[in-house]
Structures are given as structure tokens and as C-alpha cells.
Coordinates of C-alpha atoms in Angstrom, one line a residue:
Chain X
M1480 CA -42.9 15.3 2.6
T1481 CA -39.9 17.4 1.9
T1482 CA -38.8 20.7 0.2
D1483 CA -35.7 20.7 -1.8
Q1484 CA -33.2 23.2 -2.7
K1485 CA -31.8 23.2 -6.1
P1486 CA -28.2 22.4 -6.3
S1487 CA -25.6 25.2 -5.7
S1488 CA -22.3 23.5 -5.7
R1489 CA -19.9 26.7 -6.9
V1490 CA -19.5 30.3 -7.0
V1491 CA -17.3 32.3 -9.2
S1492 CA -14.6 34.2 -7.4
R1493 CA -11.6 36.4 -8.9
A1494 CA -8.1 34.8 -8.5
I1495 CA -4.6 35.6 -9.5
R1496 CA -3.2 32.9 -11.5
V1497 CA 0.6 32.7 -11.5
Q1498 CA 1.6 30.6 -14.4
N1499 CA 5.1 30.1 -15.4
D1500 CA 6.0 33.7 -16.3
A1501 CA 2.7 35.0 -16.7
I1502 CA 0.5 36.6 -14.0
T1503 CA -3.4 36.8 -15.0
T1504 CA -6.7 37.6 -13.3
V1505 CA -8.9 34.6 -13.4
E1506 CA -12.4 33.4 -12.7
E1507 CA -12.1 30.7 -10.6
H1508 CA -15.0 28.3 -9.3
L1509 CA -15.1 27.7 -5.8
V1510 CA -17.0 24.7 -4.4
I1511 CA -19.5 26.4 -1.8
E1512 CA -19.2 25.6 1.9
E1513 CA -22.0 27.1 4.0
P1514 CA -23.2 26.0 7.4
L1515 CA -26.3 24.1 7.9
E1516 CA -27.9 23.6 11.1
I1517 CA -30.4 20.6 11.2
R1518 CA -33.2 21.1 14.0
I1519 CA -35.7 18.3 15.1
V1520 CA -39.0 18.9 16.6
H1521 CA -40.2 16.0 18.7
G1522 CA -42.2 15.1 21.5
S1523 CA -46.0 14.3 21.7
A1524 CA -48.5 15.9 19.7
S1525 CA -49.4 18.2 22.3
N1526 CA -45.8 18.9 23.6
R1527 CA -43.6 19.7 20.6
K1528 CA -40.4 20.5 21.8
I1529 CA -37.5 21.9 19.2
K1530 CA -33.9 21.0 19.4
P1531 CA -30.9 22.3 17.2
L1532 CA -29.4 18.9 16.5
S1533 CA -26.1 19.4 14.4
V1534 CA -24.5 22.2 12.3
T1535 CA -22.6 20.8 9.3
M1536 CA -20.3 22.8 6.8
R1537 CA -21.9 21.5 3.8
T1538 CA -22.8 22.5 0.1
P1539 CA -26.0 23.6 -0.4
G1540 CA -28.6 21.6 -2.5
H1541 CA -30.7 18.6 -1.3
D1542 CA -30.5 20.0 2.3
S1543 CA -33.7 18.0 3.1
E1544 CA -32.0 14.8 1.6
L1545 CA -29.1 15.7 3.8
A1546 CA -31.1 16.1 6.8
A1547 CA -33.0 12.5 6.6
G1548 CA -29.6 10.9 5.7
F1549 CA -28.0 12.3 8.8
L1550 CA -31.1 11.4 11.0
I1551 CA -30.8 7.8 10.0
T1552 CA -27.0 7.4 9.4
E1553 CA -26.4 8.9 12.8
G1554 CA -29.2 6.5 14.5
I1555 CA -31.5 9.5 15.5
V1556 CA -34.6 7.9 14.1
R1557 CA -35.0 4.1 12.9
D1558 CA -36.1 5.0 9.6
A1559 CA -37.6 7.6 7.0
D1560 CA -41.2 6.7 8.6
D1561 CA -40.1 8.4 11.6
I1562 CA -39.9 11.7 10.1
E1563 CA -43.1 13.6 9.6
S1564 CA -41.6 16.5 7.4
I1565 CA -38.7 18.5 6.5
E1566 CA -38.8 22.0 6.1
D1567 CA -36.3 24.8 5.5
A1568 CA -36.0 27.8 7.8
T1569 CA -33.6 30.2 6.3
T1570 CA -31.2 32.0 8.9
D1571 CA -28.2 33.5 7.3
F1572 CA -25.0 33.1 9.1
A1573 CA -22.5 36.0 9.2
W1574 CA -20.5 36.3 5.9
S1575 CA -22.2 33.6 4.2
A1576 CA -23.1 33.8 0.7
K1577 CA -26.6 35.1 0.6
G1578 CA -29.6 33.2 -0.8
Y1579 CA -28.4 29.9 0.8
G1580 CA -30.7 28.3 3.7
N1581 CA -29.0 27.7 6.6
T1582 CA -31.3 25.8 8.8
V1583 CA -33.7 22.8 8.2
V1584 CA -36.2 21.6 10.6
A1585 CA -37.1 17.9 10.8
S1586 CA -40.4 17.2 12.6
L1587 CA -40.6 13.6 13.9
V1588 CA -43.8 11.8 13.9
P1589 CA -45.5 12.5 17.5
N1590 CA -44.3 10.1 20.1
V1591 CA -41.4 8.7 18.3
E1592 CA -38.7 7.9 20.9
V1593 CA -35.4 9.8 20.7
S1594 CA -33.0 9.0 23.4
A1595 CA -32.1 11.4 25.9
A1596 CA -28.5 10.6 25.2
T1597 CA -29.1 11.8 21.5
L1598 CA -30.3 14.9 22.4
E1599 CA -27.8 15.8 24.9
R1600 CA -25.1 14.8 22.4
N1601 CA -24.2 17.8 20.0
F1602 CA -23.5 17.4 16.6
Y1603 CA -21.1 19.9 15.5
T1604 CA -19.5 18.6 12.2
T1605 CA -17.3 20.3 9.3
S1606 CA -17.2 19.5 5.7
S1607 CA -15.3 16.4 6.3
C1608 CA -16.8 15.1 9.5
G1609 CA -19.4 12.4 10.1
I1610 CA -18.9 10.6 13.4
C1611 CA -20.9 12.9 15.6
G1612 CA -20.9 11.4 18.7
K1613 CA -19.9 7.8 18.0
A1614 CA -16.8 7.6 19.9
S1615 CA -16.0 3.9 19.0
L1616 CA -17.0 0.8 17.1
L1617 CA -18.4 -0.2 20.0
A1618 CA -20.9 2.6 20.0
L1619 CA -21.7 1.5 16.3
Q1620 CA -22.1 -1.9 17.3
T1621 CA -24.9 -0.8 19.8
V1622 CA -26.7 0.9 17.2
C1623 CA -26.3 -1.6 14.6
P1624 CA -25.5 -5.1 15.4
P1625 CA -23.5 -6.9 12.8
R1626 CA -25.3 -8.3 10.0
G1627 CA -25.3 -11.4 8.1
T1628 CA -23.7 -11.5 5.0
S1629 CA -25.9 -10.3 2.2
E1630 CA -26.7 -12.2 -1.0
F1631 CA -25.5 -9.0 -3.3
I1632 CA -22.6 -10.3 -5.6
F1633 CA -20.7 -7.8 -7.4
D1634 CA -18.7 -8.7 -10.6
A1635 CA -15.1 -8.0 -10.3
E1636 CA -15.0 -7.0 -13.9
K1637 CA -17.5 -4.2 -13.5
I1638 CA -15.1 -2.3 -10.8
R1639 CA -12.7 -1.1 -13.7
S1640 CA -15.5 0.9 -15.6
L1641 CA -16.6 2.9 -12.3
P1642 CA -14.2 5.6 -11.9
E1643 CA -14.9 6.8 -15.5
K1644 CA -18.7 6.6 -14.9
L1645 CA -18.4 8.4 -11.5
R1646 CA -16.3 11.2 -13.3
R1647 CA -19.1 11.7 -16.0
A1648 CA -21.9 11.8 -13.2
Q1649 CA -19.9 14.2 -11.1
S1650 CA -19.3 16.5 -14.2
I1651 CA -23.0 16.9 -14.4
F1652 CA -22.7 19.2 -11.5
G1653 CA -19.6 20.6 -12.3
L1654 CA -16.0 19.9 -10.9
T1655 CA -14.2 22.6 -9.0
G1656 CA -11.4 20.3 -7.8
G1657 CA -13.2 20.5 -4.6
L1658 CA -16.3 18.2 -4.4
H1659 CA -16.4 14.8 -3.0
G1660 CA -18.7 12.5 -4.9
A1661 CA -20.8 9.5 -3.4
A1662 CA -22.8 7.3 -5.9
L1663 CA -25.1 4.2 -5.4
V1664 CA -24.2 1.4 -7.8
S1665 CA -26.4 -1.3 -8.8
A1666 CA -25.3 -5.0 -9.1
N1667 CA -25.0 -4.6 -12.7
G1668 CA -22.2 -1.6 -12.5
E1669 CA -24.5 1.2 -13.3
I1670 CA -24.5 4.5 -11.3
V1671 CA -28.4 4.9 -10.0
L1672 CA -27.7 8.4 -8.3
C1673 CA -24.5 10.7 -7.6
R1674 CA -24.5 13.4 -4.8
E1675 CA -21.8 15.8 -4.3
D1676 CA -20.6 18.1 -1.2
V1677 CA -17.6 19.7 -0.1
G1678 CA -17.9 17.1 2.9
R1679 CA -17.5 13.4 2.0
H1680 CA -20.1 12.5 4.9
N1681 CA -22.6 15.2 3.5
A1682 CA -22.6 13.6 0.0
V1683 CA -23.2 10.2 1.6
D1684 CA -25.8 11.4 3.8
K1685 CA -27.3 13.2 0.5
L1686 CA -27.2 10.0 -1.4
I1687 CA -28.7 7.9 1.7
G1688 CA -31.5 10.7 2.2
H1689 CA -32.8 10.5 -1.3
F1690 CA -33.6 6.9 -0.9
A1691 CA -34.8 7.3 2.8
L1692 CA -37.5 9.8 1.7
R1693 CA -38.5 7.7 -1.2
E1694 CA -38.8 4.8 1.5
E1695 CA -36.3 2.7 -0.3
L1696 CA -34.1 1.9 2.4
P1697 CA -32.5 -0.5 3.1
L1698 CA -30.0 -0.6 0.1
R1699 CA -29.2 -4.2 0.5
N1700 CA -28.5 -4.7 -3.0
F1701 CA -26.5 -1.8 -4.0
A1702 CA -22.6 -0.7 -3.5
L1703 CA -21.7 2.7 -2.3
M1704 CA -18.9 4.3 -4.3
L1705 CA -16.9 7.0 -3.2
S1706 CA -14.7 9.5 -5.2
G1707 CA -12.1 9.6 -2.3
R1708 CA -10.7 7.9 0.8
V1709 CA -12.9 5.9 2.9
S1710 CA -12.7 6.4 6.8
F1711 CA -14.7 5.1 9.7
D1712 CA -17.7 7.5 9.5
L1713 CA -18.4 6.8 5.9
M1714 CA -18.3 3.0 6.7
Q1715 CA -20.8 3.5 9.5
K1716 CA -23.2 5.5 7.2
A1717 CA -22.9 2.4 4.8
V1718 CA -23.8 0.0 7.9
M1719 CA -26.8 2.3 8.9
A1720 CA -28.3 1.9 5.4
S1721 CA -27.5 -1.7 5.0
I1722 CA -25.2 -1.2 2.0
P1723 CA -23.1 -4.6 1.6
M1724 CA -20.4 -3.0 -0.4
V1725 CA -18.1 -0.1 -0.6
I1726 CA -15.6 0.7 -3.3
A1727 CA -13.5 3.8 -2.7
I1728 CA -11.3 5.2 -5.3
G1729 CA -9.0 6.4 -2.5
A1730 CA -7.3 4.4 0.5
P1731 CA -9.1 3.0 3.3
S1732 CA -8.1 3.7 6.9
S1733 CA -7.4 0.8 9.4
L1734 CA -10.9 1.5 11.0
A1735 CA -12.6 1.6 7.8
V1736 CA -11.3 -2.1 7.0
A1737 CA -12.2 -3.1 10.6
V1738 CA -15.7 -2.0 10.2
A1739 CA -15.8 -4.0 6.6
Q1740 CA -14.6 -7.0 8.4
N1741 CA -17.0 -6.8 11.5
F1742 CA -20.0 -6.0 9.7
N1743 CA -19.6 -8.3 6.5
L1744 CA -19.1 -5.6 4.4
R1745 CA -17.0 -5.8 1.0
L1746 CA -14.5 -3.1 1.0
V1747 CA -12.5 -2.3 -2.5
G1748 CA -10.3 0.8 -2.5
F1749 CA -7.0 2.1 -4.3
L1750 CA -9.2 1.9 -7.3
R1751 CA -6.5 2.5 -10.4
P1752 CA -6.8 2.3 -14.1
D1753 CA -5.0 -1.2 -13.8
H1754 CA -5.7 -2.4 -10.3
F1755 CA -7.9 -2.3 -7.2
N1756 CA -7.4 -3.9 -3.8
I1757 CA -10.1 -5.7 -2.0
Y1758 CA -9.8 -5.3 1.7
S1759 CA -12.5 -7.5 2.8
G1760 CA -15.3 -9.6 1.7
E1761 CA -13.5 -11.0 -1.4
E1762 CA -15.6 -14.1 -1.4
R1763 CA -18.7 -12.0 -2.4
I1764 CA -17.1 -10.6 -5.0
R1765 CA -17.1 -12.4 -8.4
M1766 CA -14.2 -13.3 -10.1
D1767 CA -12.7 -15.9 -12.7
Q1768 CA -12.6 -19.4 -10.6
A1769 CA -9.1 -20.1 -11.5
R1770 CA -7.9 -16.5 -10.6
R1771 CA -9.8 -16.8 -7.2
E1772 CA -7.9 -20.2 -6.4
E1773 CA -4.4 -18.3 -7.3
A1774 CA -5.3 -15.8 -4.6
D1775 CA -6.4 -18.2 -2.2
A1776 CA -3.1 -20.1 -2.7
G1777 CA -1.3 -16.7 -1.9
K1778 CA -3.3 -16.1 1.3
Q1779 CA -2.5 -19.8 2.5
E1780 CA 1.3 -19.2 2.2
Chain K
M720 CA 5.4 19.3 30.2
T721 CA 4.2 16.6 28.1
T722 CA 4.5 13.0 27.4
D723 CA 4.8 12.3 23.5
Q724 CA 4.3 8.9 21.8
K725 CA 6.0 7.7 19.1
P726 CA 4.4 8.5 15.8
S727 CA 2.4 5.3 14.5
S728 CA 1.0 6.2 11.0
R729 CA 0.1 2.7 9.5
V730 CA -0.3 -1.1 10.0
V731 CA 0.1 -3.7 7.3
S732 CA -3.2 -5.5 6.2
R733 CA -3.5 -8.5 3.6
A734 CA -5.6 -7.5 0.6
I735 CA -6.5 -9.1 -2.6
R736 CA -5.1 -7.1 -5.6
V737 CA -6.7 -7.5 -8.8
Q738 CA -4.6 -6.4 -11.6
N739 CA -5.6 -6.8 -15.2
D740 CA -5.8 -10.5 -15.3
A741 CA -3.8 -11.4 -12.5
I742 CA -5.0 -11.7 -8.5
T743 CA -2.6 -11.5 -5.9
T744 CA -2.6 -11.3 -2.3
V745 CA -0.6 -8.3 -1.1
E746 CA 0.4 -6.7 2.2
E747 CA -1.0 -3.1 2.0
H748 CA 0.0 -0.4 4.3
L749 CA -3.2 1.2 5.8
V750 CA -2.9 4.7 7.6
I751 CA -4.3 4.2 11.3
E752 CA -7.4 5.9 12.3
E753 CA -7.8 5.6 16.2
P754 CA -10.2 7.4 18.5
L755 CA -8.5 9.8 20.7
E756 CA -10.8 11.4 23.6
I757 CA -9.3 14.9 25.0
R758 CA -10.3 15.4 28.7
I759 CA -9.5 18.5 30.2
V760 CA -8.8 18.9 34.1
H761 CA -10.1 22.6 35.2
G762 CA -11.0 24.4 38.4
S763 CA -9.5 25.9 41.4
A764 CA -6.6 24.0 43.0
S765 CA -8.9 22.6 45.8
N766 CA -11.6 21.9 43.4
R767 CA -10.6 20.0 40.2
K768 CA -12.8 18.8 37.8
I769 CA -12.7 16.7 35.1
K770 CA -14.4 17.0 31.6
P771 CA -14.4 14.8 28.5
L772 CA -14.1 17.6 25.9
S773 CA -13.9 15.9 22.5
V774 CA -13.3 12.6 20.6
T775 CA -11.4 12.7 17.2
M776 CA -10.4 10.3 14.8
R777 CA -6.9 10.7 14.2
T778 CA -3.5 8.9 13.4
P779 CA -1.9 7.9 16.7
G780 CA 1.4 9.8 17.5
H781 CA 2.1 13.3 18.8
D782 CA -1.0 13.0 20.9
S783 CA -0.3 15.9 23.2
E784 CA 0.8 18.2 20.7
L785 CA -2.6 17.2 19.1
A786 CA -4.4 18.2 22.4
A787 CA -2.5 21.4 22.8
G788 CA -3.2 22.3 19.4
F789 CA -6.8 21.6 19.6
L790 CA -7.3 23.6 23.0
I791 CA -5.7 26.7 21.4
T792 CA -7.1 26.5 18.2
E793 CA -10.8 26.0 19.2
G794 CA -10.1 28.7 21.6
I795 CA -10.6 26.5 24.7
V796 CA -7.6 28.0 26.2
R797 CA -5.9 31.4 25.3
D798 CA -2.3 30.1 24.9
A799 CA 0.0 27.2 26.3
D800 CA 0.7 28.8 29.4
D801 CA -2.6 28.1 30.5
I802 CA -2.1 24.1 30.2
E803 CA -0.1 22.7 33.2
S804 CA 0.3 19.4 31.8
I805 CA -0.8 16.9 29.3
E806 CA -0.8 13.1 30.2
D807 CA -1.8 10.1 28.2
A808 CA -4.3 7.8 30.3
T809 CA -4.8 4.8 28.0
T810 CA -8.2 3.4 27.3
D811 CA -8.9 0.9 24.6
F812 CA -11.9 1.4 22.7
A813 CA -13.7 -1.8 21.2
W814 CA -12.1 -3.3 18.0
S815 CA -9.0 -0.8 18.2
A816 CA -5.9 -1.8 17.1
K817 CA -4.1 -2.7 20.5
G818 CA -1.2 -0.4 21.6
Y819 CA -2.5 2.9 21.1
G820 CA -3.5 5.1 23.8
N821 CA -6.9 6.5 23.3
T822 CA -7.2 9.3 25.9
V823 CA -5.1 12.3 26.8
V824 CA -5.9 14.6 29.9
A825 CA -5.0 18.0 29.8
S826 CA -4.8 19.7 32.9
L827 CA -5.3 23.4 33.2
V828 CA -3.3 25.7 35.2
P829 CA -5.7 26.2 38.3
N830 CA -8.2 29.1 38.1
V831 CA -7.7 29.2 34.3
E832 CA -11.2 30.2 33.1
V833 CA -13.2 28.0 31.0
S834 CA -16.5 29.4 29.5
A835 CA -19.5 27.4 30.6
A836 CA -20.6 27.5 26.9
T837 CA -17.3 25.6 26.1
L838 CA -17.9 23.0 28.6
E839 CA -21.2 22.4 27.7
R840 CA -20.1 22.1 24.1
N841 CA -19.1 18.7 22.9
F842 CA -16.7 18.2 20.6
Y843 CA -17.0 15.0 18.5
T844 CA -14.9 15.1 15.5
T845 CA -13.9 12.4 12.8
S846 CA -10.7 12.1 11.0
S847 CA -11.7 15.2 8.6
C848 CA -13.4 17.5 11.2
G849 CA -12.4 20.6 13.0
I850 CA -15.1 23.1 13.4
C851 CA -16.4 21.7 16.4
G852 CA -19.0 24.0 17.8
K853 CA -18.2 27.0 15.7
A854 CA -21.3 27.4 13.9
S855 CA -20.4 30.4 11.8
L856 CA -17.8 32.7 10.9
L857 CA -19.4 35.2 13.4
A858 CA -18.3 32.8 16.2
L859 CA -15.0 32.7 14.8
Q860 CA -14.7 36.4 14.7
T861 CA -15.9 36.7 18.5
V862 CA -13.3 34.4 19.6
C863 CA -10.6 36.0 17.5
P864 CA -11.1 39.5 16.2
P865 CA -9.8 40.4 12.6
R866 CA -6.3 41.3 12.6
G867 CA -4.4 44.0 11.0
T868 CA -2.4 42.8 8.1
S869 CA 0.9 40.9 9.2
E870 CA 4.4 42.3 7.6
F871 CA 5.2 38.5 6.6
I872 CA 6.1 38.4 2.9
F873 CA 6.2 35.5 0.9
D874 CA 8.1 35.4 -2.4
A875 CA 5.9 33.9 -5.2
E876 CA 8.9 32.4 -6.8
K877 CA 9.6 30.0 -3.8
I878 CA 5.8 28.7 -3.8
R879 CA 6.4 26.6 -6.8
S880 CA 9.3 24.2 -4.9
L881 CA 6.9 23.9 -1.9
P882 CA 4.9 20.6 -3.1
E883 CA 8.2 18.5 -3.8
K884 CA 9.4 19.5 -0.2
L885 CA 6.4 18.9 1.4
R886 CA 6.5 15.2 -0.6
R887 CA 10.1 14.8 0.7
A888 CA 8.8 15.8 4.4
Q889 CA 6.0 13.4 4.4
S890 CA 7.7 10.4 2.9
I891 CA 9.9 10.4 6.2
F892 CA 6.8 9.0 7.8
G893 CA 5.8 6.9 5.0
L894 CA 3.1 7.4 2.5
T895 CA 0.1 5.1 2.7
G896 CA -1.9 7.2 0.0
G897 CA -4.2 8.0 3.1
L898 CA -2.1 10.7 5.1
H899 CA -2.8 14.4 5.3
G900 CA 0.3 16.5 5.6
A901 CA 0.5 19.9 7.4
A902 CA 3.5 21.8 7.3
L903 CA 5.0 25.3 8.7
V904 CA 7.1 27.0 6.0
S905 CA 9.5 29.7 6.8
A906 CA 9.6 33.0 5.0
N907 CA 12.5 31.6 2.7
G908 CA 10.6 28.8 1.7
E909 CA 12.0 26.0 3.8
I910 CA 9.8 23.4 5.6
V911 CA 10.4 24.0 9.4
L912 CA 8.2 21.0 10.6
C913 CA 5.6 18.6 9.1
R914 CA 2.9 16.6 10.8
E915 CA 0.6 13.9 9.2
D916 CA -2.7 12.5 10.1
V917 CA -5.7 10.7 8.6
G918 CA -7.7 13.9 9.6
R919 CA -6.5 17.3 8.0
H920 CA -7.3 19.2 11.0
N921 CA -5.8 17.0 13.5
A922 CA -2.4 17.3 11.2
V923 CA -2.7 21.3 11.5
D924 CA -3.6 20.7 15.3
K925 CA -0.3 18.6 16.0
L926 CA 1.8 21.2 14.0
I927 CA 0.4 24.1 15.9
G928 CA 0.6 22.2 19.1
H929 CA 4.2 21.5 18.6
F930 CA 5.2 25.3 18.7
A931 CA 2.5 26.0 21.5
L932 CA 4.2 23.3 23.7
R933 CA 7.3 25.0 23.1
E934 CA 5.7 28.7 23.8
E935 CA 6.6 29.6 20.3
L936 CA 3.2 30.8 19.3
P937 CA 2.0 33.1 17.6
L938 CA 3.5 31.9 14.4
R939 CA 3.2 35.2 12.4
N940 CA 6.3 34.9 10.3
F941 CA 5.4 31.5 8.8
A942 CA 3.0 30.0 6.3
L943 CA 1.0 27.1 6.8
M944 CA 1.2 24.4 3.9
L945 CA -1.4 22.0 3.5
S946 CA -1.2 18.7 1.1
G947 CA -4.9 18.9 0.1
R948 CA -7.7 21.2 0.0
V949 CA -8.7 24.0 2.3
S950 CA -12.0 24.4 4.1
F951 CA -13.3 26.5 6.7
D952 CA -11.9 24.7 9.9
L953 CA -8.4 24.7 8.4
M954 CA -8.5 28.5 7.9
Q955 CA -9.9 29.0 11.5
K956 CA -6.9 27.2 12.8
A957 CA -4.8 29.2 10.8
V958 CA -6.3 32.6 12.4
M959 CA -6.1 31.1 15.8
A960 CA -2.2 30.6 15.7
S961 CA -1.8 34.1 13.9
I962 CA -0.4 32.3 10.9
P963 CA -0.5 35.2 8.0
M964 CA -0.4 32.8 5.1
V965 CA -2.1 29.4 4.1
I966 CA -0.6 27.5 0.9
A967 CA -2.6 24.6 -0.3
I968 CA -2.2 22.1 -2.9
G969 CA -5.8 21.5 -3.5
A970 CA -8.7 23.8 -4.0
P971 CA -10.4 26.3 -1.3
S972 CA -14.0 26.3 -0.6
S973 CA -15.9 29.3 -0.7
L974 CA -15.8 29.8 3.1
A975 CA -12.0 29.3 3.2
V976 CA -11.5 32.3 0.9
A977 CA -14.2 34.2 3.0
V978 CA -12.1 33.8 6.0
A979 CA -8.9 34.9 4.2
Q980 CA -10.2 38.1 3.2
N981 CA -12.0 38.8 6.4
F982 CA -8.8 37.7 8.5
N983 CA -6.3 39.2 5.9
L984 CA -4.7 36.0 5.3
R985 CA -2.9 35.1 2.2
L986 CA -4.2 32.5 0.5
V987 CA -2.6 30.2 -2.4
G988 CA -4.3 27.3 -3.6
F989 CA -4.4 24.7 -6.7
L990 CA -1.0 24.4 -6.6
R991 CA 0.1 22.7 -9.9
P992 CA 3.9 22.0 -11.7
D993 CA 3.1 25.3 -13.8
H994 CA 0.7 27.3 -12.0
F995 CA -0.9 28.5 -8.7
N996 CA -3.9 30.6 -7.8
I997 CA -3.7 33.5 -5.0
Y998 CA -7.3 33.9 -3.8
S999 CA -6.6 36.6 -1.2
G1000 CA -3.7 39.0 -0.2
E1001 CA -2.0 38.8 -3.4
E1002 CA -0.4 42.4 -2.3
R1003 CA 1.7 40.5 0.2
I1004 CA 3.2 38.0 -2.0
R1005 CA 5.9 39.3 -3.9
M1006 CA 6.1 38.9 -7.4
D1007 CA 8.0 40.7 -10.4
Q1008 CA 6.5 44.4 -10.4
A1009 CA 5.9 44.2 -14.4
R1010 CA 4.0 41.0 -13.8
R1011 CA 2.2 42.4 -11.1
E1012 CA 0.8 45.7 -13.0
E1013 CA -0.2 43.0 -15.7
A1014 CA -2.7 41.2 -13.1
D1015 CA -3.7 44.8 -11.7
A1016 CA -4.6 45.8 -15.3
G1017 CA -6.5 42.6 -15.4
K1018 CA -8.4 43.1 -12.1
Q1019 CA -9.7 46.5 -12.9
E1020 CA -11.2 45.0 -16.4

């Protein structure tokens, strides 16, 4: 049902490198940032309407997955069944590197309801934006009521090895120093799939979109791993895909922790070689019992 | 003309720390991420209209500067003279930590023209989004035609000391591991002002807004320093404030380099202890002449 472009994550650019006393001309790999407009075709079979929905600054590649993930994690459609097809329609923006499509058109199944508010809402997002119209947790709660605790259990011992596994997964596509990674991790601590993008929220949309297009949502038995920090919008996307656990190498924001607590997600952050922090849902992360009691005693102080 | 809130960049939250074999309960500092709605009041003196313009996920503090910077760097107003006043109007969003205003109202001087397109455009931005309706470089070019080369010259020797200076400036507000810093740097390599936020674009808006409200724009004789990576939206903001040079500790995206080249900005990135890269405008960065010739020879290969 989808077209899919080959991943193109970087271009080579000449730069002047100043290193101690030496100045040289070097070939530098730049992560590609290009606009992508997501349009939807909706309405009845006899009255199709097209609506430009979003412009996001993203790294080209897996654009149809990005579009599918966006439609689902932003609550435009309920699930992938609502999407009939996703097609590329190339439009080159000014100054863009050539050869990248800048538009995808997602046709919804006829008569799928799209709220008027959604159609009026304009989504314009940069390479690191993903809230797109959700002004508050209240809005998120409306779209996606808090869930009961999932049965998913993750072993704390497996968390330590994840940064190294993510680095290996990201290196497949090459590291430019400018790419965020998002990975789906199974309960046994293996990386199932990794997606990269100049924008954190795009990497997550590509990842979730991949499984959406294979009709493998919800992702109740997986953790979402993030190469950087975790803010509200990324937690929102995990909630929308029913992912019960988020593991971030970087720090969470206050609102990321609030989402985790309100939606019963486990949230691990600040993953360092010798330690990590659990901000929410520690009772669903398996640790040695004696050590857990130690922590419980600390909590009650 | 402005109200200004005291900076509140972090909250303390309990977390479980798993460190090697020890599990402890720790007090963690979280960077605060809270929604801020920017509204404008516009129209004639006898017919005032209010329009919600943007919701951004930001770290509370310097909200009026953030609003002023946003209005200018997004091209809503030409300069600070168009802004009559900026007032806080508290609205607590669901689940938000209490005590933070969630709304600022910017009243424009009566009869200041705001384009219909601007008013129809909805800005919804996360903690790391800043494009807000600009779909392409073409749009940026329309708002802000390419400028001639500024006379501003920066000494390459001064670049090396900047990361340490930025770290010191950021530590005043406290480092949570989750805050982006943006600083204005003078030609002699000193940090004039530093602003922090969970969102990169917000930190830049607060910085530029500070000078806008003091009627000190354009900033033709300063460099913008960024604690992280640099993407399209941050370059856009530098262009809008006429800042001729951007120095980023992280990597630039392809589009960031394109903006630098098209708008004659100097762009330095990948600032490491022993080296940095110049992606654009190296002829306006002062280096030892012999070393420059070495680089020129390399370029012509």
C-alpha cells in the first residue's frame, strides 16, 4: 500500500576545519534536513477533498512511514486501516537539494471521519517538533484516555546494554552527529527496528508508521528507545501507539514525566555507562527483589 | 513595557537510580516544560481583535521576551516598535505544575498591519520547534531578502574559548541535562547574554526578544552561539535579527548550511576542544594569513 523512498540521511559538504594550528579543507557529512508536506485526501468516494495538513522538516527516507506514523500519533486517524494509500508527489522547494520528494499524499478510506478541528488545525513542524496542535495534556487525554497498566515487564539488567545496541543500529545508516535515533525494543532487550531523522519526533513517527503500515499496532509488548532527551511530544507518540515503556539516553522534561505518570508508562532516562534513572513505573521493571526493597525503603523515608 | 517572570527552569522529582548493584531513591532536577500560548491583540484603536497565535512548549521564565522574539523572528511584526505591550494572563493547563503563567498577550500598536495569512496560520510548536508556518526557504526569502555581507569580523582564535564560557553562563541557571542554551557573543569573544530553554528555538527567541524589547535590534555586530545542533529554524531566527554569524557546538543540518550560504552568514559548527568546522563565510573569520592560504589551496584541489 505504500511507496517508500530509500533512506538518504546525509550529503557531503566542503568545510574548513580549524584544528589546533592547522587549517584544512575537509569533506563533511551533513544530515539532510528537507521539508515534507503531508496532504490528506478525504471525504466520500464521490466527493474527494485534498487538504495540506503538515509541513515537517525531516531527513528524507521512509516518508510514507513518517506520514502514516504522523497521522496515527497525532490522532488524525484511528489506525492504519483508515489509510487507503500513501503516495509521493514530488514538489521541489526552493534551494532544496534536488532528488528528494517534498510531498506525500495520504488517501483515507472513503467516509473515514476527520474532525473539522483537525482539518482547520495547521501543522507546521520543524525537525524537532511534534506537538502539532495539542496545546495541553488535557487535549492528549481527550484523544487518548489513560490506559490501565500493561502487562509488559522489562528486566532492568537489559537496560544497560541498550545504548551500545542503539549505536550499532544507528551506525548502519551512518552517524553525522546530527541524527536522532528511535528504536523499538523487545521485552528480551533486542532492537527490532531503528529509524533516524534530523527531528526526534520524525524518527519516532517513522518507527511507529512502519509498524502501522504492517498493521502491527498497538505495540503493547515493546519499549521505545530514544537516542536523546524526551519531551512531551515524544511521550504523546508512545501513548498513541500504546507503547508501555520509554527508555531515553537523555533527560526527561517535567511534562514527559507527567505523561508517564498519568498514562502508566515506565520511563527510564539519563542512561549512562554505570547508572540510569527510573522516573515512572518502577514496579513494572524487574529488579532483584532485595534491591527493590532497598529502594522502597528509601522512598518511604 | 513588559512584565517578566523570574526564570524557573527546573523542578525536583523523585526517581529511582539504578547504579551498578545499588538501587537508591534520588532527587532529580527536571527541566520544566510547560505550554505557553501567545496571543496578539491587533486592529484599529476602536476595533481591537484578539487572536491566539501560537502554543509553544517552553521552560517558564522570560516569557515576554520569548513572545517578543517570536513575533519578530517569525515575521509577525517588523520590529519591537510595533509591539505596544506584552502582558501575562495566567491560564493553567491540565496537569501543569502550578504557578506558571501559560499565556502572554502581545498588544500591537493600533493599525500595525498583520497579514491575513499570518492570522490564518496557526503556530503550534513544541519545545524544539520553530519553523511555524514557513514551509520553505522561499518563504524565508520572501520575508527577509538576502542581505549583503556584514562588516562583522570574528577572530578564529576566540572561537575555542566559547564552549567553556557558555558552560559557565549556563551554570548560572543550573544544568539539568535538559536545557538548550543560546548566547549572544560580542566581536571580542565575550558572552553578552545567555538564555536557556527546553526548546532550542525558544532559547533563541528569548535572547533576541530581550534585545528587541530594549530596541537594540538589528544585532549586526554579534554572533549567536548555540549549545547544540543547528537546523533551519534557528538559522531563520538569526537571519531575522540580522545576526551575521552562528557558532554551534553541535552539527549543522544541510538546510542550515544552505541558509548560511544564501544569506551570507558565517556558520561554525562541531566545536570540539581541539577543532571546529567553518561551513560558510570563512572569508569573514579572521585567521592567520599563512594558514588561510593553506586552506584556499585545499579548496582548489
